[in-house]
XYZ file of C-alpha atoms in Angstrom:
614
model
C -5.630 52.358 7.484
C -6.454 51.921 11.363
C -8.638 50.008 12.652
C -11.659 52.072 13.389
C -13.856 51.169 16.406
C -16.619 49.294 16.786
C -19.825 50.731 15.427
C -21.983 52.781 17.322
C -24.881 50.242 16.545
C -23.485 47.550 18.550
C -22.700 49.038 21.206
C -23.826 47.674 24.893
C -23.191 48.299 28.551
C -22.904 45.168 30.820
C -25.404 46.071 32.677
C -28.060 46.248 29.122
C -26.889 43.097 28.299
C -27.302 41.344 31.611
C -30.991 42.697 31.597
C -32.114 41.863 28.291
C -32.618 37.632 28.224
C -32.694 35.669 25.077
C -36.361 35.794 24.712
C -36.774 39.124 24.845
C -34.142 39.294 22.142
C -36.044 36.964 20.021
C -39.194 38.924 20.005
C -37.888 40.953 17.163
C -38.169 38.335 15.120
C -41.685 38.161 15.415
C -42.663 40.575 12.295
C -40.166 37.477 10.288
C -42.380 34.477 11.528
C -45.850 35.871 11.259
C -46.237 35.518 7.649
C -45.887 31.101 8.033
C -48.155 30.914 10.548
C -49.761 27.767 8.574
C -45.968 26.070 8.391
C -45.974 26.538 11.987
C -48.926 24.835 12.644
C -48.201 22.175 10.391
C -44.706 21.432 12.049
C -46.886 21.591 15.311
C -48.548 18.879 14.193
C -46.186 16.476 13.168
C -44.246 17.878 16.439
C -47.026 16.973 18.581
C -47.181 13.655 16.384
C -43.891 12.642 16.948
C -43.783 13.549 20.769
C -47.174 11.651 21.538
C -45.275 8.432 19.436
C -42.621 8.579 21.729
C -44.425 8.834 24.994
C -46.406 5.867 24.161
C -43.268 3.701 23.701
C -42.752 3.273 27.657
C -45.949 2.413 28.436
C -46.169 -0.332 25.705
C -42.526 -1.939 27.361
C -44.725 -1.557 30.956
C -47.492 -4.150 29.094
C -45.358 -6.418 27.963
C -43.282 -6.756 31.154
C -46.337 -7.005 33.295
C -48.884 -8.569 31.198
C -46.100 -11.138 29.029
C -43.602 -11.912 30.742
C -45.303 -11.565 34.370
C -48.059 -13.289 32.929
C -47.899 -17.613 33.437
C -46.698 -19.072 30.540
C -48.626 -20.090 27.633
C -50.769 -18.546 24.659
C -51.797 -15.884 25.867
C -48.144 -14.509 26.736
C -47.314 -15.130 23.531
C -50.190 -13.216 22.187
C -49.195 -10.419 24.329
C -45.832 -10.218 23.038
C -46.908 -10.070 19.542
C -49.128 -7.580 19.816
C -47.166 -5.192 21.933
C -44.338 -5.583 19.184
C -46.934 -5.014 16.213
C -48.111 -2.071 18.008
C -44.393 -0.542 18.451
C -44.058 -1.383 14.777
C -46.800 0.943 14.299
C -45.971 3.738 16.572
C -42.475 3.434 15.275
C -43.774 4.116 11.658
C -45.812 7.490 12.967
C -42.706 8.461 14.799
C -41.031 8.539 11.213
C -43.375 10.094 9.234
C -43.958 12.820 12.007
C -40.515 13.379 11.932
C -39.384 13.513 8.779
C -42.326 16.133 8.079
C -41.418 17.903 10.988
C -37.708 18.042 9.996
C -39.046 19.204 5.988
C -40.869 22.320 7.480
C -39.193 23.783 10.008
C -35.766 23.340 7.502
C -38.211 25.277 5.045
C -38.838 27.787 7.815
C -35.482 27.971 8.902
C -33.867 28.942 5.081
C -36.928 30.849 4.452
C -36.957 33.359 7.374
C -33.473 33.716 7.216
C -33.452 34.670 3.400
C -36.277 37.039 4.822
C -33.912 38.970 7.477
C -30.994 39.256 4.678
C -33.103 40.978 2.337
C -34.499 43.558 4.809
C -31.406 44.352 6.410
C -29.615 44.670 3.394
C -32.879 46.671 2.075
C -32.632 49.122 5.284
C -28.917 49.422 5.126
C -28.909 50.566 1.528
C -31.578 52.812 2.296
C -29.341 54.449 5.260
C -27.642 58.138 4.319
C -23.667 58.281 4.286
C -23.830 59.505 8.072
C -24.828 56.068 8.879
C -21.636 54.774 6.955
C -19.788 57.251 8.657
C -19.530 55.369 11.806
C -20.404 51.416 11.058
C -17.948 49.458 8.779
C -18.970 47.690 5.516
C -17.348 44.642 6.850
C -19.149 44.714 9.858
C -22.649 44.863 8.324
C -21.707 41.916 5.736
C -20.552 40.167 9.225
C -24.263 40.397 10.273
C -25.974 39.629 7.455
C -24.011 36.147 6.751
C -22.290 35.153 10.310
C -25.576 36.413 11.954
C -28.470 35.030 9.963
C -26.656 32.116 9.660
C -27.109 31.446 13.514
C -30.620 32.550 13.182
C -31.213 30.271 10.347
C -29.819 27.223 13.141
C -32.543 28.257 15.680
C -35.528 28.883 13.464
C -34.772 25.859 11.276
C -33.818 23.363 14.124
C -33.647 24.639 17.698
C -36.955 26.025 18.207
C -38.160 22.369 16.678
C -36.425 21.053 19.340
C -37.084 22.820 22.040
C -40.849 22.552 21.645
C -40.361 18.614 21.063
C -38.505 18.414 24.131
C -40.600 20.604 25.958
C -44.145 18.424 24.931
C -41.439 15.308 25.884
C -40.603 16.640 29.246
C -44.305 18.113 30.305
C -45.954 14.635 29.165
C -42.567 12.142 30.391
C -43.299 14.677 33.879
C -46.927 13.357 33.706
C -46.622 10.137 32.933
C -43.803 9.703 35.820
C -46.506 10.995 38.679
C -48.842 8.295 37.090
C -46.573 5.675 37.622
C -45.269 6.692 41.085
C -46.106 10.191 42.409
C -43.449 9.625 45.336
C -40.287 8.762 43.160
C -41.527 11.618 40.661
C -41.932 14.048 43.866
C -38.524 13.681 45.154
C -36.692 13.921 42.009
C -38.890 17.149 41.056
C -37.247 18.039 44.062
C -33.785 17.683 43.555
C -34.137 19.006 39.980
C -34.908 22.638 41.374
C -31.430 22.391 43.083
C -29.965 21.463 40.069
C -31.704 24.109 37.710
C -29.849 26.959 39.768
C -25.991 26.144 38.740
C -27.199 25.895 35.124
C -28.854 29.242 34.606
C -25.883 31.255 36.270
C -23.662 29.747 33.674
C -26.017 29.996 31.073
C -25.765 33.640 31.610
C -21.697 33.411 31.326
C -22.300 31.630 28.072
C -24.767 34.271 26.453
C -22.624 37.432 26.984
C -19.744 35.615 25.888
C -21.345 34.628 22.925
C -22.079 38.161 21.881
C -18.460 39.006 22.192
C -17.313 36.305 20.107
C -19.902 37.769 17.127
C -18.240 40.953 17.692
C -14.608 40.041 17.455
C -15.607 37.801 14.664
C -17.124 41.715 12.843
C -14.166 43.576 13.583
C -12.028 40.964 11.946
C -14.369 41.167 9.023
C -14.454 44.944 9.365
C -10.440 44.769 8.884
C -10.032 42.060 6.181
C -12.731 44.299 3.811
C -11.396 47.484 4.741
C -7.608 46.216 3.291
C -8.644 44.110 0.813
C -10.634 46.816 -0.869
C -7.142 49.127 -0.598
C -4.772 46.146 -1.679
C -2.889 48.750 -4.481
C -2.330 50.947 -1.707
C -1.177 48.391 0.545
C 1.308 46.751 -1.937
C 2.503 50.326 -3.085
C 3.561 50.986 0.770
C 4.726 47.594 1.462
C 2.546 46.961 4.465
C 1.603 43.787 3.413
C 3.524 41.904 6.358
C 1.732 44.774 8.869
C -1.600 44.364 7.607
C -1.505 40.214 7.771
C 0.062 41.011 11.226
C -3.117 43.143 11.948
C -5.779 41.060 10.954
C -3.906 37.847 12.052
C -3.938 39.872 15.788
C -7.875 40.451 15.450
C -8.298 36.762 14.265
C -6.617 36.015 17.598
C -8.554 38.127 19.533
C -11.824 36.388 17.542
C -10.403 32.917 18.706
C -9.435 33.439 22.302
C -12.878 35.148 22.821
C -14.771 32.040 20.947
C -12.701 29.765 23.592
C -13.589 31.434 26.440
C -17.262 31.226 25.288
C -16.625 26.797 24.208
C -14.732 26.749 28.106
C -17.897 27.903 29.981
C -20.243 25.993 27.286
C -17.775 23.016 28.205
C -18.630 23.917 31.980
C -22.312 24.282 31.349
C -22.558 20.721 29.530
C -20.395 18.778 32.644
C -22.875 20.778 35.160
C -26.058 19.231 33.415
C -25.105 15.830 33.082
C -23.303 15.484 36.102
C -26.525 16.850 38.225
C -29.253 15.564 35.965
C -28.210 12.126 35.402
C -26.657 12.229 39.359
C -30.468 12.841 40.788
C -32.129 10.365 38.259
C -30.028 7.306 38.992
C -30.954 8.652 42.754
C -34.244 8.240 41.971
C -33.845 4.843 40.159
C -32.512 3.462 43.015
C -35.075 4.373 45.077
C -37.721 2.851 42.593
C -35.599 -0.637 42.371
C -35.478 -1.145 46.484
C -39.195 -0.584 45.943
C -39.938 -3.460 43.261
C -37.623 -5.423 46.290
C -39.905 -4.677 48.516
C -43.120 -5.710 46.304
C -44.694 -1.886 46.359
C -44.095 -1.295 42.656
C -44.339 -3.725 39.815
C -41.284 -4.695 37.277
C -43.526 -3.333 34.300
C -43.834 0.084 36.504
C -40.319 0.340 37.604
C -39.203 -0.552 33.563
C -42.092 2.430 32.092
C -40.626 5.055 35.388
C -36.891 4.373 33.743
C -37.958 5.166 30.265
C -39.659 8.163 31.270
C -37.120 9.391 33.586
C -34.745 8.991 30.406
C -37.144 10.521 28.242
C -37.487 13.338 30.707
C -33.692 13.499 30.977
C -32.810 13.502 27.757
C -35.561 16.406 26.927
C -33.808 18.607 29.541
C -30.317 17.853 28.292
C -31.471 18.376 24.606
C -33.265 21.584 25.902
C -29.903 22.812 27.405
C -27.970 22.301 24.365
C -30.518 24.344 22.589
C -30.390 26.951 24.984
C -26.902 27.362 24.624
C -27.436 27.924 20.605
C -30.291 30.070 21.612
C -28.040 32.124 23.901
C -25.302 32.542 20.866
C -28.238 33.083 18.248
C -29.741 35.894 20.585
C -26.527 37.752 20.096
C -26.759 37.843 16.699
C -30.289 38.493 16.361
C -29.558 41.821 18.729
C -27.101 42.893 16.462
C -29.647 42.578 13.241
C -32.322 44.414 15.125
C -29.980 46.976 16.245
C -29.112 47.082 12.299
C -32.993 47.222 11.290
C -33.673 49.842 14.045
C -31.270 52.301 12.941
C -32.385 55.553 11.542
C -31.334 57.805 8.867
C -31.598 61.266 9.471
C -32.644 61.521 5.879
C -36.312 60.452 5.106
C -39.014 61.141 2.132
C -41.612 63.667 3.506
C -44.994 62.379 4.983
C -46.356 64.075 2.121
C -43.676 64.619 -0.659
C -44.593 67.565 -3.208
C -44.571 67.454 -6.919
C -41.527 68.690 -9.105
C -42.760 71.583 -12.091
C -43.041 70.080 -15.416
C -39.701 70.117 -16.840
C -38.209 73.226 -18.588
C -36.621 72.949 -21.779
C -34.069 75.168 -20.519
C -33.160 72.555 -17.476
C -33.414 73.480 -13.507
C -33.354 76.316 -11.406
C -31.340 75.603 -8.820
C -30.995 78.258 -5.789
C -29.220 78.174 -2.181
C -30.387 80.267 0.666
C -28.079 80.931 3.620
C -26.956 77.316 3.970
C -25.327 76.544 7.316
C -23.516 72.989 7.288
C -21.289 70.681 9.044
C -20.690 67.233 8.873
C -22.294 64.884 12.073
C -18.853 63.520 12.503
C -17.273 66.624 12.765
C -20.306 69.116 14.536
C -17.989 72.201 15.349
C -16.159 72.645 11.952
C -18.349 74.501 9.480
C -18.091 72.781 6.030
C -20.535 75.522 4.328
C -21.127 79.247 6.124
C -24.176 81.345 5.298
C -24.072 80.663 1.715
C -26.441 81.219 -0.975
C -26.227 80.793 -4.590
C -28.885 80.940 -7.499
C -28.769 79.224 -10.555
C -30.692 80.051 -13.269
C -32.357 77.014 -15.777
C -29.503 76.309 -18.386
C -27.122 77.930 -16.875
C -23.384 76.368 -16.671
C -21.714 77.365 -13.279
C -18.550 75.894 -12.421
C -17.256 75.976 -8.729
C -13.318 76.020 -8.065
C -11.134 76.552 -4.751
C -8.336 74.507 -2.966
C -9.293 71.237 -1.582
C -11.592 71.184 1.677
C -13.426 74.382 0.525
C -16.832 72.566 0.459
C -17.243 71.858 -3.232
C -17.749 68.287 -2.940
C -20.307 69.424 0.470
C -22.347 71.290 -2.162
C -22.855 68.589 -4.392
C -23.627 65.609 -1.400
C -26.205 68.370 -0.408
C -27.793 68.697 -3.795
C -28.579 64.960 -3.916
C -29.625 65.409 -0.340
C -27.214 62.803 1.328
C -27.355 64.995 4.174
C -29.356 68.142 5.088
C -27.967 71.522 6.123
C -28.522 72.433 9.735
C -29.969 75.819 8.406
C -30.887 77.705 5.087
C -32.840 75.969 2.234
C -31.972 74.235 -0.934
C -34.510 74.782 -3.659
C -34.820 72.662 -7.109
C -37.236 74.292 -9.282
C -38.784 76.479 -6.928
C -39.584 73.722 -4.355
C -37.654 73.018 -1.327
C -35.788 69.322 -1.716
C -36.567 67.901 1.851
C -40.577 68.139 0.353
C -39.565 66.334 -2.471
C -39.457 62.219 -2.666
C -35.703 61.391 -2.115
C -36.184 59.150 -5.512
C -38.000 61.861 -7.592
C -35.205 64.331 -6.384
C -32.072 62.050 -7.402
C -34.279 60.967 -10.356
C -33.621 64.723 -11.794
C -30.016 65.000 -10.978
C -27.093 63.084 -13.221
C -23.652 63.260 -11.716
C -20.261 61.995 -12.983
C -18.289 61.426 -9.527
C -14.197 62.068 -9.611
C -13.698 58.710 -7.879
C -15.648 55.954 -10.539
C -17.911 53.510 -9.595
C -17.762 50.478 -11.544
C -19.782 47.226 -10.723
C -18.707 43.768 -11.419
C -20.722 43.069 -14.517
C -20.326 43.727 -18.201
C -20.019 47.400 -19.859
C -23.682 47.240 -21.565
C -25.136 46.712 -17.400
C -22.588 48.896 -16.027
C -23.847 52.134 -18.474
C -27.635 51.111 -18.223
C -26.865 51.668 -14.533
C -27.711 55.413 -15.478
C -31.592 54.041 -16.065
C -32.181 50.712 -16.048
C -34.997 50.632 -18.576
C -32.926 51.758 -21.572
C -32.737 49.607 -24.304
C -29.402 48.486 -25.751
C -29.361 51.187 -28.691
C -30.049 53.967 -26.165
C -26.838 52.712 -24.192
C -24.798 52.264 -27.189
C -26.082 56.239 -28.216
C -24.601 57.298 -24.330
C -21.576 55.263 -25.122
C -21.093 57.502 -28.116
C -21.729 60.665 -26.595
C -19.231 60.203 -24.283
C -16.746 59.087 -26.516
C -16.665 55.498 -24.524
C -18.086 53.639 -27.790
C -14.729 52.934 -29.300
C -12.559 51.212 -26.799
C -15.670 48.899 -25.898
C -16.094 47.835 -28.956
C -12.415 46.719 -29.087
C -12.523 44.570 -26.208
C -13.281 40.851 -26.443
C -17.109 40.936 -26.335
C -17.674 44.239 -27.041
C -20.562 45.921 -24.349
C -21.025 42.350 -23.445
C -17.329 42.113 -21.843
C -16.797 41.621 -17.926
C -15.357 44.785 -16.911
C -13.790 42.985 -13.311
C -14.407 44.021 -10.056
C -14.585 47.600 -9.623
C -13.726 48.091 -12.962
C -9.991 46.913 -12.894
C -9.668 45.874 -16.486
C -10.392 49.594 -17.522
C -7.885 52.314 -17.811
C -9.054 55.717 -15.601
C -9.644 57.782 -18.347
C -12.196 54.584 -19.457
C -14.181 54.151 -16.082
C -14.644 57.496 -16.447
C -16.284 57.837 -19.682
C -18.152 54.922 -18.458
C -19.449 57.252 -15.760
C -20.149 59.866 -17.644
C -22.086 57.596 -20.289
C -23.911 56.469 -17.498
C -24.955 60.135 -16.059
C -25.809 61.192 -20.295
C -27.876 57.764 -20.151
C -30.387 59.135 -17.671
C -30.917 62.389 -19.058
C -31.537 64.641 -16.124
C -32.517 68.181 -16.169
C -29.505 68.925 -13.485
C -26.220 67.533 -14.682
C -23.324 67.244 -11.628
C -19.863 66.896 -13.042
C -17.197 66.445 -10.218
C -13.897 66.643 -11.765
C -15.582 64.590 -14.477
C -12.212 65.100 -17.072
C -9.647 64.754 -14.742
C -8.431 61.002 -15.681
C -8.912 61.467 -19.445
C -5.164 61.728 -21.549
C -5.782 64.665 -23.869
C -7.347 63.204 -26.708
C -10.044 61.734 -24.818
C -10.367 64.934 -22.631
C -11.124 66.707 -25.817
C -13.703 64.115 -27.276
C -15.514 63.985 -24.066
C -15.569 67.913 -23.253
C -17.309 67.981 -27.101
C -19.609 65.357 -25.743
C -20.404 67.328 -22.601
C -20.600 70.482 -23.743
C -23.483 68.794 -26.219
C -24.910 66.967 -23.064
C -25.177 70.455 -21.419
C -27.485 71.983 -24.154
C -31.092 71.826 -22.479
C -29.797 71.338 -18.732
C -28.293 72.956 -15.853
C -24.761 72.014 -15.233
C -22.508 72.671 -12.221
C -18.985 71.392 -12.767
C -16.103 70.766 -9.968
C -12.644 71.408 -11.604
C -9.227 71.893 -10.349
C -8.248 71.887 -13.792
C -9.430 75.408 -15.029
C -8.751 74.690 -18.761
C -12.004 72.696 -18.558
C -14.298 75.792 -16.824
C -13.156 78.384 -19.225
C -16.484 78.401 -20.645
C -18.841 78.273 -18.004
C -21.299 80.602 -17.663
C -20.000 81.321 -14.339
C -17.422 80.462 -12.180
C -17.832 80.583 -8.575
C -14.627 80.099 -6.109
C -15.144 79.072 -2.618
C -12.680 79.089 0.457
C -13.717 77.935 3.763
C -17.206 77.081 2.980
C -18.334 80.432 1.520
C -18.251 81.902 -1.888
C -15.764 84.567 -2.045
C -15.579 85.317 -6.038
C -18.092 84.851 -8.656
C -17.670 85.607 -12.235
C -17.008 84.456 -15.729
C -13.127 83.236 -16.518
C -11.886 86.727 -18.012
C -13.760 88.810 -14.844
C -12.341 87.122 -12.585
C -8.346 86.912 -13.834
C -8.793 90.785 -14.576
C -10.076 91.020 -10.451
C -6.470 89.716 -9.541
C -7.991 87.346 -6.587
C -7.595 83.946 -5.580
C -8.920 83.091 -9.133
C -6.432 84.836 -10.753
C -3.660 83.539 -8.765
C -4.171 79.965 -9.489
C -5.150 80.558 -13.283
C -1.472 82.276 -13.556
C -0.077 78.955 -12.013
C -1.838 76.644 -13.908
C -1.915 78.257 -17.129
C 1.772 79.013 -16.806
C 2.451 75.837 -16.083
C 0.513 74.527 -19.077
C 2.583 76.710 -21.097
C 6.058 75.243 -19.711
C 4.852 71.879 -20.527
C 4.094 72.778 -24.098
C 7.531 74.295 -24.486
C 8.978 71.146 -23.203
C 7.425 68.654 -25.123
C 7.678 70.668 -28.319
C 11.563 70.450 -28.354
C-alpha cells in the first residue's frame, strides 16, 4: 500500500523541460487538428472579420473628432456625426455576428478535439501489454485522460482563437499606429522590446511549475484510485486514518506546487501590466504635448490612443493566453508521452492464420522457454521449460506459489513474450499470430474474477459480444449460475454492482466460468476455477466443466488437488521448471513433491470429514 513512484513515462529532466518550448509541445496536437481544417478555416474567417471590425472603430472616432467637432458649427458637422455613429452601429453589428460565429466554431472544435484525444489515449492505453501497467498507475492515466485533456480543451476551444485574434489586433493596430504617428510608434516599440525580456523569463518559470503541478495532481489521483479499489483491506487493517493522512499529504503537496505556479503567474501579470501600460502612458504624454504644439490633430491623438489601447490590450491578452498555453503544454506533453508508449507485444506485420479448428481441441507446445518479468529481469520465472499438450488433453499444473503456474497462462495469452524459446498453438508460433485471433482461441477463468458494473446478462456476454440472450442463458446453466441469477430481483437484468459487490465469491466465479463457456474456445485455461465455491456449487460446476472440456484442450491450475485427480496428466512445477509429470496415481506412487502435497491435503480433508460427521 505504499505510494509508488511516478510513472517512468512522465519522467523528464529539468534540462529537457527547459529545452522544450510550448510550441514544440503543441506540434503533437496536429494529427488531432488536421481532420477539421474546414472548421478552422471558417473560424479564421470569422476571426479576421471581427478583428477588422474592431480596428475600424478608432478611425471612425478620428473622423468624428476632426470632421464633426473640428468643423465649423453647422449642418455638415451634424451630418458627419450622424453618419459616423450609424457606421459605428453597422461595425458593431458585424463585430457581434463574427464574434458569435467564432465562439461557436472554436467551442465546437475544443469539444471535438478533446473527445478525439480522450478516445485515442484510452484506446492506446488499453492496447498496452501488462508490462506497461507494472510501471504506470491507473490513477495517473485517468488524471491524464480527464484533467490534462480539459486543459487542452481550453487551449483549442478558447486560447488559440484568442491568441490569433489578438495577434491580428496587435499587427493591425501597430500598422495603424505607424500610419497615425511614425515617431511615437517608434518610441513605443523601442520601449516594448525592453519590456518583453522579463516577461519571457518569468513565463518560462510558470511553464515549469505548471508541469510540476499536473504531476502532483496525478500522484494524488493515483493514491486515491489505489485506496478506493482496496477499501475492504484498508478497513480490515484499520488504516483509514493512515490512508487519509497519506492522501492529505499528497493533496497538500499538489496545493503547494499549485501555489508556486499561481505566485509566479501573479508576478508575470504585475510585470506585464506595469511595464506595458507604463510605456504606453509615457508615449501618450508625448502625444498630448504634440497636440498642444500643433504638430498633431486631436483626431490623430484620439485615434492613436485607441489603437494604442488595442495594441496594449492585445499584448495583455496574449500574455494571459501564454500562461494558459504554458500550463496546457505540460498537459500536452504528458498525453503525448502516453500516446508514444510502445507495447512490446505487437501484432506481426504479416500474421499467419491458425489451421481449421480440430474437433478434439488445440495442440499446445512449449520448447525450451526462458522467461523473466521485465520488472524482475534477474529472476527467472520459467527456466528451460518444455511441454507438449495434445489436442483434447486435460493437463493440470500444480506447485507452490511462485512456481511459475500463472506465468504459463500469461505466456499462452501472449501478455508477455519469452526471452528465448517458442510457444506454438496448433503448430503456429503464437508470435506469428494476430493477437485477437490468438486470444479468441483461448478461454480463461482467472483466479481473481472480474465483474463489470453492468447486469448479469452483459457480464456473461462479455465472453462473446455477439451472443444471443438464449446462448448467454445456456452458458449460465452449464456453469450452474442460472439458478442464482434467476433469483436476483431483475433476473439477468439485475445490476451486479461495481466489481460484483452484490455477489458472493462463488457466484462471481460462476459468472466468469459462464463467460468462458460462452466463448467456446478450443483451448480452455482454468486458474483455480473452483477455488471460491462451496462444496455443492463445486460439484455442480465441476460437472459442467467436465462436460465443457469435451472437444477442447484444457489446462488447469489448482492448489486443491481434489479438482485435478481426473486430469489426463499432472505437471508439478518448482522454481519455473517441471519437476514431475504423470497421472495422480503415478505421482502418488512416486513419493515426490506431489505425493507430499496430496498426503497433506487429503489427510486434512479426511480429518475434516470426521469432524463434520460428529
